[in-house]
PDB file of C-alpha atoms in Angstrom:
ATOM      1  CA  UNK A   1    -100.799 -47.657  17.722  1.00 82.00           C
ATOM      2  CA  UNK A   2    -103.447 -45.435  19.303  1.00 87.00           C
ATOM      3  CA  UNK A   3    -102.541 -42.263  21.190  1.00 88.00           C
ATOM      4  CA  UNK A   4    -103.325 -43.948  24.518  1.00 89.00           C
ATOM      5  CA  UNK A   5    -101.135 -46.940  23.699  1.00 91.00           C
ATOM      6  CA  UNK A   6     -98.366 -44.639  22.508  1.00 92.00           C
ATOM      7  CA  UNK A   7     -98.527 -42.622  25.736  1.00 93.00           C
ATOM      8  CA  UNK A   8     -98.433 -45.804  27.808  1.00 93.00           C
ATOM      9  CA  UNK A   9     -95.388 -47.069  25.906  1.00 94.00           C
ATOM     10  CA  UNK A  10     -93.551 -43.760  26.252  1.00 94.00           C
ATOM     11  CA  UNK A  11     -94.314 -43.712  29.972  1.00 93.00           C
ATOM     12  CA  UNK A  12     -92.828 -47.197  30.282  1.00 94.00           C
ATOM     13  CA  UNK A  13     -89.616 -45.817  28.769  1.00 91.00           C
ATOM     14  CA  UNK A  14     -89.861 -47.165  25.218  1.00 93.00           C
ATOM     15  CA  UNK A  15     -87.464 -45.238  22.969  1.00 93.00           C
ATOM     16  CA  UNK A  16     -89.203 -46.669  19.914  1.00 94.00           C
ATOM     17  CA  UNK A  17     -92.553 -45.252  21.044  1.00 95.00           C
ATOM     18  CA  UNK A  18     -90.948 -41.884  21.728  1.00 96.00           C
ATOM     19  CA  UNK A  19     -89.431 -41.863  18.228  1.00 95.00           C
ATOM     20  CA  UNK A  20     -92.838 -42.765  16.816  1.00 96.00           C
ATOM     21  CA  UNK A  21     -94.413 -39.832  18.623  1.00 96.00           C
ATOM     22  CA  UNK A  22     -91.720 -37.466  17.345  1.00 97.00           C
ATOM     23  CA  UNK A  23     -92.252 -38.694  13.783  1.00 96.00           C
ATOM     24  CA  UNK A  24     -96.012 -38.261  14.105  1.00 96.00           C
ATOM     25  CA  UNK A  25     -96.050 -34.809  15.678  1.00 97.00           C
ATOM     26  CA  UNK A  26     -92.827 -33.020  14.709  1.00 97.00           C
ATOM     27  CA  UNK A  27     -94.336 -31.093  11.776  1.00 97.00           C
ATOM     28  CA  UNK A  28     -97.368 -30.121  13.826  1.00 97.00           C
ATOM     29  CA  UNK A  29     -95.170 -28.821  16.654  1.00 97.00           C
ATOM     30  CA  UNK A  30     -92.773 -26.977  14.315  1.00 97.00           C
ATOM     31  CA  UNK A  31     -95.675 -25.324  12.471  1.00 96.00           C
ATOM     32  CA  UNK A  32     -97.338 -24.286  15.725  1.00 96.00           C
ATOM     33  CA  UNK A  33     -94.107 -22.719  16.965  1.00 97.00           C
ATOM     34  CA  UNK A  34     -93.658 -21.052  13.586  1.00 95.00           C
ATOM     35  CA  UNK A  35     -97.114 -19.515  13.889  1.00 94.00           C
ATOM     36  CA  UNK A  36     -95.945 -17.625  16.964  1.00 94.00           C
ATOM     37  CA  UNK A  37     -92.283 -17.028  16.149  1.00 94.00           C
ATOM     38  CA  UNK A  38     -92.255 -16.680  12.321  1.00 91.00           C
ATOM     39  CA  UNK A  39     -88.659 -17.754  12.198  1.00 92.00           C
ATOM     40  CA  UNK A  40     -87.911 -21.246  10.995  1.00 93.00           C
ATOM     41  CA  UNK A  41     -84.735 -21.693  13.065  1.00 95.00           C
ATOM     42  CA  UNK A  42     -86.390 -20.528  16.256  1.00 96.00           C
ATOM     43  CA  UNK A  43     -89.429 -22.697  15.529  1.00 96.00           C
ATOM     44  CA  UNK A  44     -87.234 -25.760  15.046  1.00 97.00           C
ATOM     45  CA  UNK A  45     -85.239 -25.062  18.230  1.00 96.00           C
ATOM     46  CA  UNK A  46     -88.351 -24.555  20.321  1.00 97.00           C
ATOM     47  CA  UNK A  47     -89.943 -27.677  18.838  1.00 97.00           C
ATOM     48  CA  UNK A  48     -86.877 -29.609  19.992  1.00 97.00           C
ATOM     49  CA  UNK A  49     -87.337 -28.166  23.475  1.00 97.00           C
ATOM     50  CA  UNK A  50     -90.984 -29.222  23.381  1.00 97.00           C
ATOM     51  CA  UNK A  51     -90.050 -32.864  22.804  1.00 97.00           C
ATOM     52  CA  UNK A  52     -87.308 -32.733  25.435  1.00 96.00           C
ATOM     53  CA  UNK A  53     -89.899 -31.393  27.868  1.00 96.00           C
ATOM     54  CA  UNK A  54     -92.264 -34.232  26.919  1.00 96.00           C
ATOM     55  CA  UNK A  55     -89.486 -36.760  27.495  1.00 95.00           C
ATOM     56  CA  UNK A  56     -88.715 -35.215  30.878  1.00 93.00           C
ATOM     57  CA  UNK A  57     -92.239 -34.903  32.164  1.00 93.00           C
ATOM     58  CA  UNK A  58     -94.328 -37.562  30.418  1.00 94.00           C
ATOM     59  CA  UNK A  59     -94.934 -39.178  33.836  1.00 92.00           C
ATOM     60  CA  UNK A  60     -96.814 -36.022  34.889  1.00 92.00           C
ATOM     61  CA  UNK A  61     -99.159 -36.260  31.887  1.00 93.00           C
ATOM     62  CA  UNK A  62    -102.420 -37.543  33.343  1.00 89.00           C
ATOM     63  CA  UNK A  63    -104.142 -38.237  30.005  1.00 89.00           C
ATOM     64  CA  UNK A  64    -107.069 -36.008  30.866  1.00 87.00           C
ATOM     65  CA  UNK A  65    -106.594 -34.433  27.451  1.00 90.00           C
ATOM     66  CA  UNK A  66    -105.227 -35.789  24.195  1.00 92.00           C
ATOM     67  CA  UNK A  67    -101.470 -36.139  23.818  1.00 94.00           C
ATOM     68  CA  UNK A  68    -101.600 -33.748  20.861  1.00 94.00           C
ATOM     69  CA  UNK A  69    -103.373 -31.114  22.998  1.00 95.00           C
ATOM     70  CA  UNK A  70    -100.670 -31.440  25.626  1.00 95.00           C
ATOM     71  CA  UNK A  71     -98.022 -31.012  22.934  1.00 96.00           C
ATOM     72  CA  UNK A  72     -99.801 -27.920  21.578  1.00 96.00           C
ATOM     73  CA  UNK A  73     -99.917 -26.463  25.072  1.00 96.00           C
ATOM     74  CA  UNK A  74     -96.204 -26.930  25.662  1.00 96.00           C
ATOM     75  CA  UNK A  75     -95.428 -25.582  22.178  1.00 96.00           C
ATOM     76  CA  UNK A  76     -97.568 -22.473  22.701  1.00 96.00           C
ATOM     77  CA  UNK A  77     -96.046 -21.746  26.118  1.00 96.00           C
ATOM     78  CA  UNK A  78     -92.478 -22.182  24.972  1.00 96.00           C
ATOM     79  CA  UNK A  79     -93.028 -20.167  21.789  1.00 96.00           C
ATOM     80  CA  UNK A  80     -94.646 -17.282  23.609  1.00 95.00           C
ATOM     81  CA  UNK A  81     -91.862 -17.258  26.167  1.00 94.00           C
ATOM     82  CA  UNK A  82     -89.260 -16.990  23.436  1.00 95.00           C
ATOM     83  CA  UNK A  83     -91.322 -14.376  21.564  1.00 93.00           C
ATOM     84  CA  UNK A  84     -91.405 -12.267  24.735  1.00 91.00           C
ATOM     85  CA  UNK A  85     -87.665 -12.671  25.287  1.00 92.00           C
ATOM     86  CA  UNK A  86     -86.989 -11.672  21.686  1.00 90.00           C
ATOM     87  CA  UNK A  87     -89.239  -8.654  22.000  1.00 86.00           C
ATOM     88  CA  UNK A  88     -87.400  -7.555  25.141  1.00 87.00           C
ATOM     89  CA  UNK A  89     -84.052  -8.079  23.400  1.00 86.00           C
ATOM     90  CA  UNK A  90     -85.222  -6.094  20.364  1.00 82.00           C
ATOM     91  CA  UNK A  91     -86.406  -3.301  22.604  1.00 80.00           C
ATOM     92  CA  UNK A  92     -83.086  -3.252  24.412  1.00 81.00           C
ATOM     93  CA  UNK A  93     -81.066  -3.205  21.207  1.00 81.00           C
ATOM     94  CA  UNK A  94     -83.218  -0.460  19.709  1.00 76.00           C
ATOM     95  CA  UNK A  95     -82.780   1.575  22.909  1.00 75.00           C
ATOM     96  CA  UNK A  96     -79.048   0.953  22.775  1.00 75.00           C
ATOM     97  CA  UNK A  97     -79.006   1.984  19.133  1.00 75.00           C
ATOM     98  CA  UNK A  98     -80.965   5.131  19.904  1.00 70.00           C
ATOM     99  CA  UNK A  99     -78.931   6.204  22.899  1.00 71.00           C
ATOM    100  CA  UNK A 100     -75.623   4.623  22.019  1.00 67.00           C
ATOM    101  CA  UNK A 101     -75.569   5.886  18.458  1.00 59.00           C
ATOM    102  CA  UNK A 102     -75.226   2.374  16.991  1.00 54.00           C
ATOM    103  CA  UNK A 103     -77.217   1.277  14.035  1.00 50.00           C
ATOM    104  CA  UNK A 104     -79.496  -1.670  14.765  1.00 48.00           C
ATOM    105  CA  UNK A 105     -79.224  -4.548  12.292  1.00 49.00           C
ATOM    106  CA  UNK A 106     -81.812  -4.537   9.548  1.00 45.00           C
ATOM    107  CA  UNK A 107     -84.705  -6.848  10.217  1.00 45.00           C
ATOM    108  CA  UNK A 108     -84.933  -9.596   7.636  1.00 42.00           C
ATOM    109  CA  UNK A 109     -88.539 -10.557   7.125  1.00 47.00           C
ATOM    110  CA  UNK A 110     -89.264 -14.286   7.108  1.00 51.00           C
ATOM    111  CA  UNK A 111     -92.582 -14.167   5.335  1.00 49.00           C
ATOM    112  CA  UNK A 112     -92.702 -17.820   4.331  1.00 53.00           C
ATOM    113  CA  UNK A 113     -93.645 -16.887   0.791  1.00 51.00           C
ATOM    114  CA  UNK A 114     -92.474 -19.135  -2.046  1.00 52.00           C
ATOM    115  CA  UNK A 115     -90.956 -16.136  -3.806  1.00 55.00           C
ATOM    116  CA  UNK A 116     -91.345 -12.897  -1.817  1.00 49.00           C
ATOM    117  CA  UNK A 117     -89.864 -10.755  -4.590  1.00 53.00           C
ATOM    118  CA  UNK A 118     -92.506 -11.972  -6.995  1.00 50.00           C
ATOM    119  CA  UNK A 119     -95.171 -10.396  -4.888  1.00 68.00           C
ATOM    120  CA  UNK A 120     -93.798  -7.635  -2.700  1.00 84.00           C
ATOM    121  CA  UNK A 121     -97.228  -6.272  -1.972  1.00 84.00           C
ATOM    122  CA  UNK A 122     -98.337  -9.669  -0.712  1.00 84.00           C
ATOM    123  CA  UNK A 123     -95.221  -9.956   1.469  1.00 84.00           C
ATOM    124  CA  UNK A 124     -95.954  -6.553   2.942  1.00 88.00           C
ATOM    125  CA  UNK A 125     -99.515  -7.531   3.650  1.00 89.00           C
ATOM    126  CA  UNK A 126     -98.331 -10.635   5.500  1.00 89.00           C
ATOM    127  CA  UNK A 127     -96.040  -8.488   7.638  1.00 89.00           C
ATOM    128  CA  UNK A 128     -98.795  -5.990   8.400  1.00 92.00           C
ATOM    129  CA  UNK A 129    -101.120  -8.805   9.384  1.00 93.00           C
ATOM    130  CA  UNK A 130     -98.491 -10.540  11.518  1.00 92.00           C
ATOM    131  CA  UNK A 131     -97.814  -7.342  13.425  1.00 93.00           C
ATOM    132  CA  UNK A 132    -101.526  -6.912  14.013  1.00 95.00           C
ATOM    133  CA  UNK A 133    -101.819 -10.514  15.266  1.00 95.00           C
ATOM    134  CA  UNK A 134     -98.850 -10.020  17.593  1.00 93.00           C
ATOM    135  CA  UNK A 135    -100.521  -7.016  19.147  1.00 94.00           C
ATOM    136  CA  UNK A 136    -103.697  -8.929  20.041  1.00 96.00           C
ATOM    137  CA  UNK A 137    -104.417  -9.911  23.644  1.00 95.00           C
ATOM    138  CA  UNK A 138    -102.537 -13.132  24.425  1.00 94.00           C
ATOM    139  CA  UNK A 139    -105.495 -15.529  24.553  1.00 95.00           C
ATOM    140  CA  UNK A 140    -106.970 -14.065  21.354  1.00 96.00           C
ATOM    141  CA  UNK A 141    -103.591 -14.432  19.692  1.00 96.00           C
ATOM    142  CA  UNK A 142    -103.298 -18.073  20.792  1.00 96.00           C
ATOM    143  CA  UNK A 143    -106.788 -18.977  19.578  1.00 97.00           C
ATOM    144  CA  UNK A 144    -106.360 -17.126  16.287  1.00 96.00           C
ATOM    145  CA  UNK A 145    -102.893 -18.576  15.573  1.00 95.00           C
ATOM    146  CA  UNK A 146    -103.985 -22.146  16.326  1.00 96.00           C
ATOM    147  CA  UNK A 147    -106.997 -21.673  14.089  1.00 95.00           C
ATOM    148  CA  UNK A 148    -105.191 -20.058  11.169  1.00 92.00           C
ATOM    149  CA  UNK A 149    -101.770 -21.725  11.238  1.00 91.00           C
ATOM    150  CA  UNK A 150    -102.750 -25.182  12.482  1.00 92.00           C
ATOM    151  CA  UNK A 151    -106.332 -25.140  11.190  1.00 92.00           C
ATOM    152  CA  UNK A 152    -107.572 -26.487  14.515  1.00 95.00           C
ATOM    153  CA  UNK A 153    -111.307 -26.584  15.053  1.00 96.00           C
ATOM    154  CA  UNK A 154    -112.767 -24.410  17.793  1.00 97.00           C
ATOM    155  CA  UNK A 155    -113.389 -27.582  19.798  1.00 96.00           C
ATOM    156  CA  UNK A 156    -109.732 -28.569  19.532  1.00 96.00           C
ATOM    157  CA  UNK A 157    -108.625 -25.069  20.481  1.00 96.00           C
ATOM    158  CA  UNK A 158    -110.904 -25.261  23.516  1.00 96.00           C
ATOM    159  CA  UNK A 159    -109.156 -28.468  24.569  1.00 95.00           C
ATOM    160  CA  UNK A 160    -105.682 -27.012  24.072  1.00 95.00           C
ATOM    161  CA  UNK A 161    -106.575 -23.845  25.965  1.00 95.00           C
ATOM    162  CA  UNK A 162    -108.479 -25.797  28.608  1.00 93.00           C
ATOM    163  CA  UNK A 163    -111.585 -23.696  28.122  1.00 95.00           C
ATOM    164  CA  UNK A 164    -115.103 -24.026  26.730  1.00 96.00           C
ATOM    165  CA  UNK A 165    -116.288 -23.932  23.142  1.00 97.00           C
ATOM    166  CA  UNK A 166    -118.322 -20.698  23.633  1.00 97.00           C
ATOM    167  CA  UNK A 167    -115.227 -19.081  25.184  1.00 97.00           C
ATOM    168  CA  UNK A 168    -113.179 -19.927  22.074  1.00 97.00           C
ATOM    169  CA  UNK A 169    -115.942 -18.643  19.786  1.00 97.00           C
ATOM    170  CA  UNK A 170    -115.927 -15.413  21.731  1.00 97.00           C
ATOM    171  CA  UNK A 171    -112.110 -15.182  21.601  1.00 97.00           C
ATOM    172  CA  UNK A 172    -112.123 -15.741  17.853  1.00 97.00           C
ATOM    173  CA  UNK A 173    -114.837 -13.154  17.268  1.00 97.00           C
ATOM    174  CA  UNK A 174    -112.957 -10.603  19.334  1.00 97.00           C
ATOM    175  CA  UNK A 175    -109.675 -11.475  17.608  1.00 97.00           C
ATOM    176  CA  UNK A 176    -111.208 -10.961  14.143  1.00 95.00           C
ATOM    177  CA  UNK A 177    -112.910  -7.770  15.223  1.00 95.00           C
ATOM    178  CA  UNK A 178    -109.715  -6.366  16.762  1.00 96.00           C
ATOM    179  CA  UNK A 179    -107.668  -7.328  13.716  1.00 95.00           C
ATOM    180  CA  UNK A 180    -110.108  -5.524  11.448  1.00 94.00           C
ATOM    181  CA  UNK A 181    -109.958  -2.501  13.726  1.00 94.00           C
ATOM    182  CA  UNK A 182    -106.144  -2.456  13.708  1.00 95.00           C
ATOM    183  CA  UNK A 183    -105.957  -2.938   9.947  1.00 94.00           C
ATOM    184  CA  UNK A 184    -108.568  -0.266   9.336  1.00 93.00           C
ATOM    185  CA  UNK A 185    -106.560   2.149  11.461  1.00 92.00           C
ATOM    186  CA  UNK A 186    -103.438   1.266   9.495  1.00 92.00           C
ATOM    187  CA  UNK A 187    -104.983   1.701   6.053  1.00 90.00           C
ATOM    188  CA  UNK A 188    -106.993   4.796   6.963  1.00 88.00           C
ATOM    189  CA  UNK A 189    -103.861   6.507   8.236  1.00 82.00           C
ATOM    190  CA  UNK A 190    -102.054   5.511   5.057  1.00 68.00           C
TER     191      UNK A 190
ATOM    192  CA  UNK B   1     -92.227   0.116   5.337  1.00 49.00           C
ATOM    193  CA  UNK B   2     -94.385   1.555   2.548  1.00 49.00           C
ATOM    194  CA  UNK B   3     -98.084   0.846   2.620  1.00 55.00           C
ATOM    195  CA  UNK B   4     -99.594  -1.064  -0.298  1.00 53.00           C
ATOM    196  CA  UNK B   5    -100.997   1.339  -2.867  1.00 53.00           C
ATOM    197  CA  UNK B   6    -104.382   2.362  -1.572  1.00 52.00           C
ATOM    198  CA  UNK B   7    -106.283   2.066  -4.847  1.00 49.00           C
ATOM    199  CA  UNK B   8    -109.418   0.356  -3.610  1.00 62.00           C
ATOM    200  CA  UNK B   9    -111.368   1.196  -0.555  1.00 86.00           C
ATOM    201  CA  UNK B  10    -110.082   0.442   2.922  1.00 88.00           C
ATOM    202  CA  UNK B  11    -112.420  -2.504   3.417  1.00 90.00           C
ATOM    203  CA  UNK B  12    -111.055  -4.186   0.327  1.00 90.00           C
ATOM    204  CA  UNK B  13    -107.497  -3.736   1.605  1.00 90.00           C
ATOM    205  CA  UNK B  14    -108.473  -5.226   4.956  1.00 92.00           C
ATOM    206  CA  UNK B  15    -110.086  -8.270   3.365  1.00 91.00           C
ATOM    207  CA  UNK B  16    -107.106  -8.791   1.061  1.00 89.00           C
ATOM    208  CA  UNK B  17    -104.738  -8.625   4.031  1.00 91.00           C
ATOM    209  CA  UNK B  18    -106.818 -11.011   6.116  1.00 90.00           C
ATOM    210  CA  UNK B  19    -106.865 -13.505   3.251  1.00 89.00           C
ATOM    211  CA  UNK B  20    -103.034 -13.618   3.251  1.00 87.00           C
ATOM    212  CA  UNK B  21    -103.061 -16.233   5.980  1.00 82.00           C
ATOM    213  CA  UNK B  22    -104.929 -18.667   3.744  1.00 83.00           C
ATOM    214  CA  UNK B  23    -101.937 -18.717   1.421  1.00 80.00           C
ATOM    215  CA  UNK B  24     -99.216 -19.196   4.039  1.00 80.00           C
ATOM    216  CA  UNK B  25     -97.437 -22.508   3.636  1.00 83.00           C
ATOM    217  CA  UNK B  26     -97.134 -24.809   6.632  1.00 89.00           C
ATOM    218  CA  UNK B  27     -93.699 -25.023   8.233  1.00 93.00           C
ATOM    219  CA  UNK B  28     -92.171 -28.486   8.415  1.00 95.00           C
ATOM    220  CA  UNK B  29     -89.468 -30.013  10.589  1.00 96.00           C
ATOM    221  CA  UNK B  30     -86.045 -30.298   8.965  1.00 96.00           C
ATOM    222  CA  UNK B  31     -84.892 -33.757   7.823  1.00 95.00           C
ATOM    223  CA  UNK B  32     -82.394 -33.835  10.707  1.00 95.00           C
ATOM    224  CA  UNK B  33     -84.948 -32.992  13.371  1.00 96.00           C
ATOM    225  CA  UNK B  34     -85.240 -36.483  14.886  1.00 95.00           C
ATOM    226  CA  UNK B  35     -81.492 -37.109  14.663  1.00 95.00           C
ATOM    227  CA  UNK B  36     -80.712 -33.845  16.450  1.00 96.00           C
ATOM    228  CA  UNK B  37     -83.308 -34.576  19.100  1.00 96.00           C
ATOM    229  CA  UNK B  38     -81.866 -38.050  19.709  1.00 94.00           C
ATOM    230  CA  UNK B  39     -78.425 -36.483  20.154  1.00 95.00           C
ATOM    231  CA  UNK B  40     -79.751 -33.962  22.650  1.00 93.00           C
ATOM    232  CA  UNK B  41     -81.537 -36.716  24.577  1.00 92.00           C
ATOM    233  CA  UNK B  42     -78.333 -38.770  24.677  1.00 91.00           C
ATOM    234  CA  UNK B  43     -76.440 -35.734  26.005  1.00 90.00           C
ATOM    235  CA  UNK B  44     -79.109 -35.232  28.642  1.00 84.00           C
ATOM    236  CA  UNK B  45     -78.924 -38.918  29.687  1.00 79.00           C
ATOM    237  CA  UNK B  46     -75.143 -38.654  29.967  1.00 79.00           C
ATOM    238  CA  UNK B  47     -75.444 -35.640  32.227  1.00 75.00           C
ATOM    239  CA  UNK B  48     -78.063 -37.457  34.287  1.00 67.00           C
ATOM    240  CA  UNK B  49     -75.817 -40.486  34.692  1.00 65.00           C
ATOM    241  CA  UNK B  50     -72.865 -38.325  35.745  1.00 65.00           C
ATOM    242  CA  UNK B  51     -75.194 -36.673  38.221  1.00 61.00           C
ATOM    243  CA  UNK B  52     -76.300 -39.975  39.712  1.00 61.00           C
ATOM    244  CA  UNK B  53     -72.673 -41.160  40.095  1.00 60.00           C
ATOM    245  CA  UNK B  54     -71.853 -37.948  41.912  1.00 62.00           C
ATOM    246  CA  UNK B  55     -74.937 -38.458  44.087  1.00 61.00           C
ATOM    247  CA  UNK B  56     -73.756 -41.989  44.921  1.00 60.00           C
ATOM    248  CA  UNK B  57     -70.289 -40.767  45.920  1.00 61.00           C
ATOM    249  CA  UNK B  58     -71.742 -37.939  47.948  1.00 62.00           C
ATOM    250  CA  UNK B  59     -74.027 -40.457  49.592  1.00 60.00           C
ATOM    251  CA  UNK B  60     -70.959 -42.183  51.037  1.00 59.00           C
ATOM    252  CA  UNK B  61     -69.837 -38.913  52.563  1.00 61.00           C
ATOM    253  CA  UNK B  62     -72.911 -38.620  54.709  1.00 64.00           C
ATOM    254  CA  UNK B  63     -72.049 -37.968  58.400  1.00 64.00           C
ATOM    255  CA  UNK B  64     -73.191 -41.448  59.406  1.00 66.00           C
ATOM    256  CA  UNK B  65     -70.542 -43.073  57.181  1.00 67.00           C
ATOM    257  CA  UNK B  66     -67.610 -40.753  57.970  1.00 71.00           C
ATOM    258  CA  UNK B  67     -66.385 -42.479  61.209  1.00 75.00           C
ATOM    259  CA  UNK B  68     -66.586 -45.879  59.475  1.00 79.00           C
ATOM    260  CA  UNK B  69     -64.585 -44.614  56.462  1.00 76.00           C
ATOM    261  CA  UNK B  70     -61.915 -43.051  58.736  1.00 81.00           C
ATOM    262  CA  UNK B  71     -61.597 -46.259  60.758  1.00 84.00           C
ATOM    263  CA  UNK B  72     -61.307 -48.371  57.596  1.00 84.00           C
ATOM    264  CA  UNK B  73     -58.558 -46.070  56.231  1.00 82.00           C
ATOM    265  CA  UNK B  74     -56.559 -46.274  59.499  1.00 84.00           C
ATOM    266  CA  UNK B  75     -56.764 -50.083  59.600  1.00 84.00           C
ATOM    267  CA  UNK B  76     -55.734 -50.351  55.935  1.00 83.00           C
ATOM    268  CA  UNK B  77     -52.754 -47.997  56.515  1.00 80.00           C
ATOM    269  CA  UNK B  78     -51.533 -50.002  59.521  1.00 79.00           C
ATOM    270  CA  UNK B  79     -51.769 -53.292  57.615  1.00 79.00           C
ATOM    271  CA  UNK B  80     -49.829 -51.954  54.601  1.00 76.00           C
ATOM    272  CA  UNK B  81     -47.145 -50.306  56.803  1.00 70.00           C
ATOM    273  CA  UNK B  82     -46.450 -53.448  58.868  1.00 66.00           C
ATOM    274  CA  UNK B  83     -46.056 -55.569  55.713  1.00 62.00           C
ATOM    275  CA  UNK B  84     -43.462 -53.306  54.017  1.00 58.00           C
ATOM    276  CA  UNK B  85     -39.758 -53.649  54.916  1.00 55.00           C
ATOM    277  CA  UNK B  86     -37.137 -51.050  53.872  1.00 54.00           C
ATOM    278  CA  UNK B  87     -35.472 -53.600  51.516  1.00 56.00           C
ATOM    279  CA  UNK B  88     -38.604 -54.379  49.613  1.00 62.00           C
ATOM    280  CA  UNK B  89     -39.405 -50.646  49.415  1.00 62.00           C
ATOM    281  CA  UNK B  90     -36.018 -50.013  47.656  1.00 64.00           C
ATOM    282  CA  UNK B  91     -36.690 -52.950  45.292  1.00 69.00           C
ATOM    283  CA  UNK B  92     -40.126 -51.589  44.458  1.00 69.00           C
ATOM    284  CA  UNK B  93     -38.670 -48.162  43.727  1.00 66.00           C
ATOM    285  CA  UNK B  94     -36.006 -49.633  41.410  1.00 70.00           C
ATOM    286  CA  UNK B  95     -38.560 -51.709  39.498  1.00 72.00           C
ATOM    287  CA  UNK B  96     -40.844 -48.648  39.159  1.00 65.00           C
ATOM    288  CA  UNK B  97     -37.933 -46.538  37.754  1.00 65.00           C
ATOM    289  CA  UNK B  98     -36.992 -49.284  35.262  1.00 68.00           C
ATOM    290  CA  UNK B  99     -40.547 -50.012  34.175  1.00 68.00           C
ATOM    291  CA  UNK B 100     -41.208 -46.406  33.241  1.00 63.00           C
ATOM    292  CA  UNK B 101     -37.754 -45.845  31.667  1.00 59.00           C
ATOM    293  CA  UNK B 102     -36.842 -43.142  34.154  1.00 59.00           C
ATOM    294  CA  UNK B 103     -33.258 -44.415  34.301  1.00 63.00           C
ATOM    295  CA  UNK B 104     -32.725 -44.209  30.521  1.00 57.00           C
ATOM    296  CA  UNK B 105     -30.360 -41.550  29.078  1.00 52.00           C
ATOM    297  CA  UNK B 106     -32.106 -38.483  27.673  1.00 47.00           C
ATOM    298  CA  UNK B 107     -32.665 -38.755  23.923  1.00 45.00           C
ATOM    299  CA  UNK B 108     -34.971 -37.253  21.314  1.00 43.00           C
ATOM    300  CA  UNK B 109     -36.324 -40.659  20.256  1.00 42.00           C
ATOM    301  CA  UNK B 110     -39.874 -39.593  20.900  1.00 39.00           C
ATOM    302  CA  UNK B 111     -39.647 -36.681  18.428  1.00 37.00           C
ATOM    303  CA  UNK B 112     -37.859 -38.744  15.769  1.00 32.00           C
ATOM    304  CA  UNK B 113     -40.502 -41.443  15.859  1.00 37.00           C
ATOM    305  CA  UNK B 114     -43.429 -39.070  15.728  1.00 35.00           C
ATOM    306  CA  UNK B 115     -41.816 -36.510  13.486  1.00 32.00           C
ATOM    307  CA  UNK B 116     -41.471 -38.614  10.315  1.00 32.00           C
TER     308      UNK B 116
END
């Protein structure tokens, strides 16, 4: 079934078509969410919310873009919203710990390495890089994450972000440049 | 966190760090992803259905229907009242008491049966 046919079937209320879409895109959505959240449980929960949102609002999807692009867009928005909420919560708990005298729970890194202990240096590098990515401007972060985690082409990223190809090229160049700058600052100070 | 040992030059460290992303494994949905989603959709549908039933009931309470509902209740009450004599009322009460065992002596039968 093509994407257009699948969309049409889902719009007509076919549960089978919806299941087919979930089967086809669930890994893509989970991985995209993971790229922004770096926590498997959160990524899975948000991916569920993405499909619930699709189920709720498929009638508003006008098929001006590909179904996959629409899914990416919802996944990015929901992931970034949760990432912001988590950041706020972390800030609050660290403030509470600082002023309330409580110890904040130790952060357990989810580095997605097959065996993090086997290569601690590598795990540390991943964390350093992830922090640098998180501190990029939002649109640079989106473009960079979609490119690196989902291996989307610049053209595909342009469709997801509803922008032009030159704009994505520029975002990617700036993202790489800023990452290098941040990493240089980190290593030079070390 | 400790910084990786700065043996090489900074540029080398940067390139090594940037290359980390090439080795990151893709995350995959859990085997229960679709099952869990189906459950959540079913829950959502249930809530939606309960909502539409409530909407339907509330629809009947719109001001336009209230006088009609009051009139229908009054007529129904009058009809039932005129059809019920005091004798039949006593008979109905007796049959209700017997049917539900309200006239039976108090025993602990219930606990004996269920307590075995």
